Amino acid sequence: MTTDETATSSSSSPLPEIHNYIGGKHVPPSTDRYLPVLDPTTSTPLANVALSSSADVSSAVSAAHAAFFSWSRLTTKARAAHLLRLHSLIRQNASELAECIVLENGKNLTEALAEVAKGNETVEYACSAPQLTQGKIDRVSGGNVTCRDQRDALGVVASVVPFNFPLMVPLWTLPLALVAGNTIVLKPSEKVPMTTNKLVSLIELAGFPPGVINLVHGAREAAEALIEHPHVRAVTFVGSSPVAEAIHDRCRSLRKRCTALGGAKNHLVALPDCDAEGTASDAVVSFAGCAGQRCMAASVLLVVGPEGGEAQRELVRGVVEKAGRIEPGTEPGKMGPVIDEASLKKILGYIEQSEREGAEVLLDGRGWMERMKGTGGNWIGPTVLLHKNKTDKAMSEEIFGPVLSVYHVDTWQEAIEIENSNPFGNAVAIYTTNGGSAEWFCSRFRAAMLGVNIGIPVPREPFSFGGLYGTKSKFGDMDITGDGAIEFFTNRIKITTKWPVPTAPEYVLGVEQSQQQQEVGTDHANFAGRM
């Protein structure tokens, strides 16, 4: 259904309404229109979220713009103090935040608590900004010429975030943008706005000044208005590759800084000497965790060696058995539904296409649809496909669901060729007990985040998160977390200074001038202003 078909007015529904947060106040949308927020486990409505217009976006950007001067003039230490309070509040309210994530996103409680903790890591890292963002100064020439640099805030920045991590991704961008002196407008996914709304309540308790953080809900119109607004200096985005590329291209045409993270097709390569038990467990957590709805999820397992080999059979059998024991649900250890009916249909389409292309279904998650039919939710279980043809669509296109494609390769080089040929460049992992083998693969993989015996190789602070330039996984500038984000959210200003030599008598004696000239020598770089 389109946005227009699902939108309602404020008076037509008894459900709770989620409003925008602009200038320190909760503000209903100027459109008086709302979208339903659905529980993915049952497809029943949970709340109605504001469907904002460009006018609402303009109000939010204006509030952020008005707050920028005073916020950016605070010391880095003073800005970090607000984040330190927010960090404490997130820890105190971790269970409530996780329950909200489970309710609107559908992931299990353990995964939701991990999301809260991982997001709060970035807040913690941002609290170290007074030690991390210091500039440099050095004398670069004779005659008292020095050069120093400093990081200046950009202004108002916008962050458009996805449904799969309703808390973690906002907490990737918000803390570092703020501690650098920027003000921000967040646009959460309209599918999962409740968690971000809860975060706003903690932001209020942390004492951030009005207008420093603003929240605009809505769909495409709100996102496009944010990108187009002349006061927005930089845009971050996490989502699908086509949208990431479109946002990047538009920002480029407007001469705005942008980092837009797209999709992924992450490979696991298992050598015959890998620990079969550990590799199987890790592969299952990687492809089935969060119902496969994360850009770091494994989607292809390349098993090196003969299909009938003992080590290879043991590994594939272990993956199928472990994945087959997963139960549907949102309790710890279980797997939740996918986000909506459209996602479910897309996943089913890839499974059916693979069957037509000759793939064997080793584990069929479609049985969950009948098993959970009475709930009305978007349920599909872990699915493992054994491919005969490396050109099958499921081997190269992003599915974004709990589906693992298994393919046997004869040589290391064949594994590299398959991984390198995919258009994405987010993550890849090698499983082996030999360090030399791991180094061989890591020097040849074509992805930005590499794992050795770890299937979800997410860099943790201070290391930054982001896909590989020149692929469908990343468009734009720098990375979205860590030191890459510090660079993204600031302008590095360089100041070269020359002061005249003092004229006090003790400095103008000929002998001292002569000695100084001998020590310094002639500056051929012409900082002295010669013609």
JSON list of N, CA and C in Angstrom, two decimals, residues 2-10 17-20 22 27-37 47-57 187-191 193 215-223:
[
{"chain": "A", "resi": 2, "resn": "THR", "atom": "N", "xyz": [0.39, 2.33, -0.56]},
{"chain": "A", "resi": 2, "resn": "THR", "atom": "CA", "xyz": [1.12, 3.59, -0.58]},
{"chain": "A", "resi": 2, "resn": "THR", "atom": "C", "xyz": [0.92, 4.32, 0.74]},
{"chain": "A", "resi": 3, "resn": "THR", "atom": "N", "xyz": [1.73, 5.34, 0.93]},
{"chain": "A", "resi": 3, "resn": "THR", "atom": "CA", "xyz": [1.61, 6.16, 2.14]},
{"chain": "A", "resi": 3, "resn": "THR", "atom": "C", "xyz": [0.23, 6.80, 2.24]},
{"chain": "A", "resi": 4, "resn": "ASP", "atom": "N", "xyz": [-0.27, 7.29, 1.11]},
{"chain": "A", "resi": 4, "resn": "ASP", "atom": "CA", "xyz": [-1.58, 7.94, 1.12]},
{"chain": "A", "resi": 4, "resn": "ASP", "atom": "C", "xyz": [-2.69, 6.98, 1.55]},
{"chain": "A", "resi": 5, "resn": "GLU", "atom": "N", "xyz": [-2.55, 5.70, 1.16]},
{"chain": "A", "resi": 5, "resn": "GLU", "atom": "CA", "xyz": [-3.60, 4.72, 1.49]},
{"chain": "A", "resi": 5, "resn": "GLU", "atom": "C", "xyz": [-3.59, 4.35, 2.97]},
{"chain": "A", "resi": 6, "resn": "THR", "atom": "N", "xyz": [-2.43, 4.43, 3.63]},
{"chain": "A", "resi": 6, "resn": "THR", "atom": "CA", "xyz": [-2.34, 4.01, 5.03]},
{"chain": "A", "resi": 6, "resn": "THR", "atom": "C", "xyz": [-2.45, 5.17, 6.01]},
{"chain": "A", "resi": 7, "resn": "ALA", "atom": "N", "xyz": [-2.31, 6.40, 5.54]},
{"chain": "A", "resi": 7, "resn": "ALA", "atom": "CA", "xyz": [-2.33, 7.55, 6.44]},
{"chain": "A", "resi": 7, "resn": "ALA", "atom": "C", "xyz": [-3.74, 7.80, 6.98]},
{"chain": "A", "resi": 8, "resn": "THR", "atom": "N", "xyz": [-3.80, 8.27, 8.24]},
{"chain": "A", "resi": 8, "resn": "THR", "atom": "CA", "xyz": [-5.07, 8.61, 8.87]},
{"chain": "A", "resi": 8, "resn": "THR", "atom": "C", "xyz": [-4.96, 9.99, 9.50]},
{"chain": "A", "resi": 9, "resn": "SER", "atom": "N", "xyz": [-6.09, 10.57, 9.85]},
{"chain": "A", "resi": 9, "resn": "SER", "atom": "CA", "xyz": [-6.08, 11.84, 10.57]},
{"chain": "A", "resi": 9, "resn": "SER", "atom": "C", "xyz": [-6.02, 11.56, 12.06]},
{"chain": "A", "resi": 10, "resn": "SER", "atom": "N", "xyz": [-5.69, 12.58, 12.83]},
{"chain": "A", "resi": 10, "resn": "SER", "atom": "CA", "xyz": [-5.51, 12.40, 14.27]},
{"chain": "A", "resi": 10, "resn": "SER", "atom": "C", "xyz": [-6.80, 11.99, 14.97]},
{"chain": "A", "resi": 17, "resn": "GLU", "atom": "N", "xyz": [-0.42, 8.62, 19.72]},
{"chain": "A", "resi": 17, "resn": "GLU", "atom": "CA", "xyz": [0.17, 9.36, 18.60]},
{"chain": "A", "resi": 17, "resn": "GLU", "atom": "C", "xyz": [1.61, 9.75, 18.94]},
{"chain": "A", "resi": 18, "resn": "ILE", "atom": "N", "xyz": [2.48, 9.56, 17.98]},
{"chain": "A", "resi": 18, "resn": "ILE", "atom": "CA", "xyz": [3.89, 9.92, 18.14]},
{"chain": "A", "resi": 18, "resn": "ILE", "atom": "C", "xyz": [4.15, 11.17, 17.31]},
{"chain": "A", "resi": 19, "resn": "HIS", "atom": "N", "xyz": [4.47, 12.25, 18.00]},
{"chain": "A", "resi": 19, "resn": "HIS", "atom": "CA", "xyz": [4.64, 13.54, 17.34]},
{"chain": "A", "resi": 19, "resn": "HIS", "atom": "C", "xyz": [6.12, 13.84, 17.06]},
{"chain": "A", "resi": 20, "resn": "ASN", "atom": "N", "xyz": [6.34, 14.90, 16.34]},
{"chain": "A", "resi": 20, "resn": "ASN", "atom": "CA", "xyz": [7.70, 15.38, 16.11]},
{"chain": "A", "resi": 20, "resn": "ASN", "atom": "C", "xyz": [8.23, 16.03, 17.39]},
{"chain": "A", "resi": 22, "resn": "ILE", "atom": "N", "xyz": [10.54, 19.19, 18.17]},
{"chain": "A", "resi": 22, "resn": "ILE", "atom": "CA", "xyz": [11.14, 20.35, 17.53]},
{"chain": "A", "resi": 22, "resn": "ILE", "atom": "C", "xyz": [11.34, 21.47, 18.55]},
{"chain": "A", "resi": 27, "resn": "VAL", "atom": "N", "xyz": [5.56, 18.25, 18.94]},
{"chain": "A", "resi": 27, "resn": "VAL", "atom": "CA", "xyz": [4.73, 19.05, 18.05]},
{"chain": "A", "resi": 27, "resn": "VAL", "atom": "C", "xyz": [4.00, 18.13, 17.06]},
{"chain": "A", "resi": 28, "resn": "PRO", "atom": "N", "xyz": [2.67, 18.23, 16.95]},
{"chain": "A", "resi": 28, "resn": "PRO", "atom": "CA", "xyz": [1.96, 17.42, 15.95]},
{"chain": "A", "resi": 28, "resn": "PRO", "atom": "C", "xyz": [2.31, 17.89, 14.54]},
{"chain": "A", "resi": 29, "resn": "PRO", "atom": "N", "xyz": [2.16, 17.02, 13.55]},
{"chain": "A", "resi": 29, "resn": "PRO", "atom": "CA", "xyz": [2.50, 17.42, 12.19]},
{"chain": "A", "resi": 29, "resn": "PRO", "atom": "C", "xyz": [1.52, 18.43, 11.63]},
{"chain": "A", "resi": 30, "resn": "SER", "atom": "N", "xyz": [2.00, 19.32, 10.79]},
{"chain": "A", "resi": 30, "resn": "SER", "atom": "CA", "xyz": [1.12, 20.32, 10.19]},
{"chain": "A", "resi": 30, "resn": "SER", "atom": "C", "xyz": [0.09, 19.69, 9.27]},
{"chain": "A", "resi": 31, "resn": "THR", "atom": "N", "xyz": [0.38, 18.47, 8.81]},
{"chain": "A", "resi": 31, "resn": "THR", "atom": "CA", "xyz": [-0.55, 17.77, 7.92]},
{"chain": "A", "resi": 31, "resn": "THR", "atom": "C", "xyz": [-1.76, 17.19, 8.64]},
{"chain": "A", "resi": 32, "resn": "ASP", "atom": "N", "xyz": [-1.63, 17.02, 9.98]},
{"chain": "A", "resi": 32, "resn": "ASP", "atom": "CA", "xyz": [-2.64, 16.31, 10.77]},
{"chain": "A", "resi": 32, "resn": "ASP", "atom": "C", "xyz": [-2.85, 14.90, 10.24]},
{"chain": "A", "resi": 33, "resn": "ARG", "atom": "N", "xyz": [-1.79, 14.31, 9.70]},
{"chain": "A", "resi": 33, "resn": "ARG", "atom": "CA", "xyz": [-1.89, 12.95, 9.16]},
{"chain": "A", "resi": 33, "resn": "ARG", "atom": "C", "xyz": [-0.86, 12.05, 9.84]},
{"chain": "A", "resi": 34, "resn": "TYR", "atom": "N", "xyz": [-1.22, 10.77, 9.97]},
{"chain": "A", "resi": 34, "resn": "TYR", "atom": "CA", "xyz": [-0.40, 9.82, 10.71]},
{"chain": "A", "resi": 34, "resn": "TYR", "atom": "C", "xyz": [-0.34, 8.49, 9.96]},
{"chain": "A", "resi": 35, "resn": "LEU", "atom": "N", "xyz": [0.74, 7.77, 10.21]},
{"chain": "A", "resi": 35, "resn": "LEU", "atom": "CA", "xyz": [0.91, 6.43, 9.66]},
{"chain": "A", "resi": 35, "resn": "LEU", "atom": "C", "xyz": [0.83, 5.40, 10.78]},
{"chain": "A", "resi": 36, "resn": "PRO", "atom": "N", "xyz": [0.25, 4.23, 10.52]},
{"chain": "A", "resi": 36, "resn": "PRO", "atom": "CA", "xyz": [0.21, 3.20, 11.56]},
{"chain": "A", "resi": 36, "resn": "PRO", "atom": "C", "xyz": [1.57, 2.54, 11.76]},
{"chain": "A", "resi": 37, "resn": "VAL", "atom": "N", "xyz": [1.90, 2.27, 13.02]},
{"chain": "A", "resi": 37, "resn": "VAL", "atom": "CA", "xyz": [3.09, 1.51, 13.38]},
{"chain": "A", "resi": 37, "resn": "VAL", "atom": "C", "xyz": [2.62, 0.10, 13.73]},
{"chain": "A", "resi": 47, "resn": "ALA", "atom": "N", "xyz": [0.67, 2.07, 17.33]},
{"chain": "A", "resi": 47, "resn": "ALA", "atom": "CA", "xyz": [0.59, 3.53, 17.50]},
{"chain": "A", "resi": 47, "resn": "ALA", "atom": "C", "xyz": [0.43, 4.16, 16.13]},
{"chain": "A", "resi": 48, "resn": "ASN", "atom": "N", "xyz": [0.25, 5.45, 16.12]},
{"chain": "A", "resi": 48, "resn": "ASN", "atom": "CA", "xyz": [0.25, 6.23, 14.88]},
{"chain": "A", "resi": 48, "resn": "ASN", "atom": "C", "xyz": [1.37, 7.26, 14.95]},
{"chain": "A", "resi": 49, "resn": "VAL", "atom": "N", "xyz": [2.15, 7.34, 13.88]},
{"chain": "A", "resi": 49, "resn": "VAL", "atom": "CA", "xyz": [3.30, 8.24, 13.87]},
{"chain": "A", "resi": 49, "resn": "VAL", "atom": "C", "xyz": [3.06, 9.37, 12.88]},
{"chain": "A", "resi": 50, "resn": "ALA", "atom": "N", "xyz": [3.54, 10.54, 13.21]},
{"chain": "A", "resi": 50, "resn": "ALA", "atom": "CA", "xyz": [3.34, 11.73, 12.39]},
{"chain": "A", "resi": 50, "resn": "ALA", "atom": "C", "xyz": [3.84, 11.53, 10.96]},
{"chain": "A", "resi": 51, "resn": "LEU", "atom": "N", "xyz": [3.03, 11.94, 10.01]},
{"chain": "A", "resi": 51, "resn": "LEU", "atom": "CA", "xyz": [3.43, 11.97, 8.60]},
{"chain": "A", "resi": 51, "resn": "LEU", "atom": "C", "xyz": [3.75, 13.43, 8.27]},
{"chain": "A", "resi": 52, "resn": "SER", "atom": "N", "xyz": [5.02, 13.78, 8.39]},
{"chain": "A", "resi": 52, "resn": "SER", "atom": "CA", "xyz": [5.42, 15.19, 8.32]},
{"chain": "A", "resi": 52, "resn": "SER", "atom": "C", "xyz": [5.56, 15.66, 6.88]},
{"chain": "A", "resi": 53, "resn": "SER", "atom": "N", "xyz": [5.41, 16.95, 6.71]},
{"chain": "A", "resi": 53, "resn": "SER", "atom": "CA", "xyz": [5.58, 17.60, 5.42]},
{"chain": "A", "resi": 53, "resn": "SER", "atom": "C", "xyz": [6.89, 18.37, 5.39]},
{"chain": "A", "resi": 54, "resn": "SER", "atom": "N", "xyz": [7.17, 19.00, 4.27]},
{"chain": "A", "resi": 54, "resn": "SER", "atom": "CA", "xyz": [8.36, 19.84, 4.16]},
{"chain": "A", "resi": 54, "resn": "SER", "atom": "C", "xyz": [8.29, 21.03, 5.12]},
{"chain": "A", "resi": 55, "resn": "ALA", "atom": "N", "xyz": [7.08, 21.48, 5.43]},
{"chain": "A", "resi": 55, "resn": "ALA", "atom": "CA", "xyz": [6.92, 22.59, 6.38]},
{"chain": "A", "resi": 55, "resn": "ALA", "atom": "C", "xyz": [7.38, 22.18, 7.77]},
{"chain": "A", "resi": 56, "resn": "ASP", "atom": "N", "xyz": [7.07, 20.95, 8.17]},
{"chain": "A", "resi": 56, "resn": "ASP", "atom": "CA", "xyz": [7.52, 20.45, 9.48]},
{"chain": "A", "resi": 56, "resn": "ASP", "atom": "C", "xyz": [9.04, 20.32, 9.51]},
{"chain": "A", "resi": 57, "resn": "VAL", "atom": "N", "xyz": [9.60, 19.85, 8.41]},
{"chain": "A", "resi": 57, "resn": "VAL", "atom": "CA", "xyz": [11.05, 19.73, 8.32]},
{"chain": "A", "resi": 57, "resn": "VAL", "atom": "C", "xyz": [11.69, 21.11, 8.43]},
{"chain": "A", "resi": 187, "resn": "LYS", "atom": "N", "xyz": [15.66, 11.73, 11.30]},
{"chain": "A", "resi": 187, "resn": "LYS", "atom": "CA", "xyz": [14.46, 11.23, 10.66]},
{"chain": "A", "resi": 187, "resn": "LYS", "atom": "C", "xyz": [14.45, 9.71, 10.81]},
{"chain": "A", "resi": 188, "resn": "PRO", "atom": "N", "xyz": [13.74, 9.19, 11.84]},
{"chain": "A", "resi": 188, "resn": "PRO", "atom": "CA", "xyz": [13.70, 7.74, 12.02]},
{"chain": "A", "resi": 188, "resn": "PRO", "atom": "C", "xyz": [12.87, 7.07, 10.94]},
{"chain": "A", "resi": 189, "resn": "SER", "atom": "N", "xyz": [13.01, 5.76, 10.83]},
{"chain": "A", "resi": 189, "resn": "SER", "atom": "CA", "xyz": [12.13, 5.01, 9.95]},
{"chain": "A", "resi": 189, "resn": "SER", "atom": "C", "xyz": [10.71, 5.09, 10.50]},
{"chain": "A", "resi": 190, "resn": "GLU", "atom": "N", "xyz": [9.75, 5.32, 9.61]},
{"chain": "A", "resi": 190, "resn": "GLU", "atom": "CA", "xyz": [8.35, 5.39, 10.02]},
{"chain": "A", "resi": 190, "resn": "GLU", "atom": "C", "xyz": [7.84, 4.04, 10.51]},
{"chain": "A", "resi": 191, "resn": "LYS", "atom": "N", "xyz": [8.61, 2.97, 10.27]},
{"chain": "A", "resi": 191, "resn": "LYS", "atom": "CA", "xyz": [8.21, 1.63, 10.73]},
{"chain": "A", "resi": 191, "resn": "LYS", "atom": "C", "xyz": [8.54, 1.40, 12.20]},
{"chain": "A", "resi": 193, "resn": "PRO", "atom": "N", "xyz": [9.28, 4.10, 15.00]},
{"chain": "A", "resi": 193, "resn": "PRO", "atom": "CA", "xyz": [9.54, 5.42, 15.59]},
{"chain": "A", "resi": 193, "resn": "PRO", "atom": "C", "xyz": [9.48, 5.45, 17.11]},
{"chain": "A", "resi": 215, "resn": "LEU", "atom": "N", "xyz": [13.59, 15.90, 16.11]},
{"chain": "A", "resi": 215, "resn": "LEU", "atom": "CA", "xyz": [13.12, 14.63, 15.56]},
{"chain": "A", "resi": 215, "resn": "LEU", "atom": "C", "xyz": [11.94, 14.93, 14.64]},
{"chain": "A", "resi": 216, "resn": "VAL", "atom": "N", "xyz": [12.07, 14.48, 13.38]},
{"chain": "A", "resi": 216, "resn": "VAL", "atom": "CA", "xyz": [10.98, 14.64, 12.43]},
{"chain": "A", "resi": 216, "resn": "VAL", "atom": "C", "xyz": [10.59, 13.26, 11.90]},
{"chain": "A", "resi": 217, "resn": "HIS", "atom": "N", "xyz": [9.33, 12.90, 12.11]},
{"chain": "A", "resi": 217, "resn": "HIS", "atom": "CA", "xyz": [8.84, 11.61, 11.63]},
{"chain": "A", "resi": 217, "resn": "HIS", "atom": "C", "xyz": [8.22, 11.78, 10.24]},
{"chain": "A", "resi": 218, "resn": "GLY", "atom": "N", "xyz": [8.08, 10.66, 9.56]},
{"chain": "A", "resi": 218, "resn": "GLY", "atom": "CA", "xyz": [7.44, 10.72, 8.26]},
{"chain": "A", "resi": 218, "resn": "GLY", "atom": "C", "xyz": [8.05, 9.76, 7.26]},
{"chain": "A", "resi": 219, "resn": "ALA", "atom": "N", "xyz": [7.75, 10.00, 6.01]},
{"chain": "A", "resi": 219, "resn": "ALA", "atom": "CA", "xyz": [8.18, 9.11, 4.95]},
{"chain": "A", "resi": 219, "resn": "ALA", "atom": "C", "xyz": [9.09, 9.86, 3.97]},
{"chain": "A", "resi": 220, "resn": "ARG", "atom": "N", "xyz": [8.91, 9.60, 2.69]},
{"chain": "A", "resi": 220, "resn": "ARG", "atom": "CA", "xyz": [9.83, 10.11, 1.68]},
{"chain": "A", "resi": 220, "resn": "ARG", "atom": "C", "xyz": [9.88, 11.64, 1.64]},
{"chain": "A", "resi": 221, "resn": "GLU", "atom": "N", "xyz": [8.73, 12.29, 1.75]},
{"chain": "A", "resi": 221, "resn": "GLU", "atom": "CA", "xyz": [8.71, 13.74, 1.66]},
{"chain": "A", "resi": 221, "resn": "GLU", "atom": "C", "xyz": [9.59, 14.38, 2.74]},
{"chain": "A", "resi": 222, "resn": "ALA", "atom": "N", "xyz": [9.51, 13.86, 3.95]},
{"chain": "A", "resi": 222, "resn": "ALA", "atom": "CA", "xyz": [10.31, 14.42, 5.04]},
{"chain": "A", "resi": 222, "resn": "ALA", "atom": "C", "xyz": [11.80, 14.22, 4.79]},
{"chain": "A", "resi": 223, "resn": "ALA", "atom": "N", "xyz": [12.18, 13.04, 4.32]},
{"chain": "A", "resi": 223, "resn": "ALA", "atom": "CA", "xyz": [13.59, 12.76, 4.05]},
{"chain": "A", "resi": 223, "resn": "ALA", "atom": "C", "xyz": [14.12, 13.67, 2.94]}
]
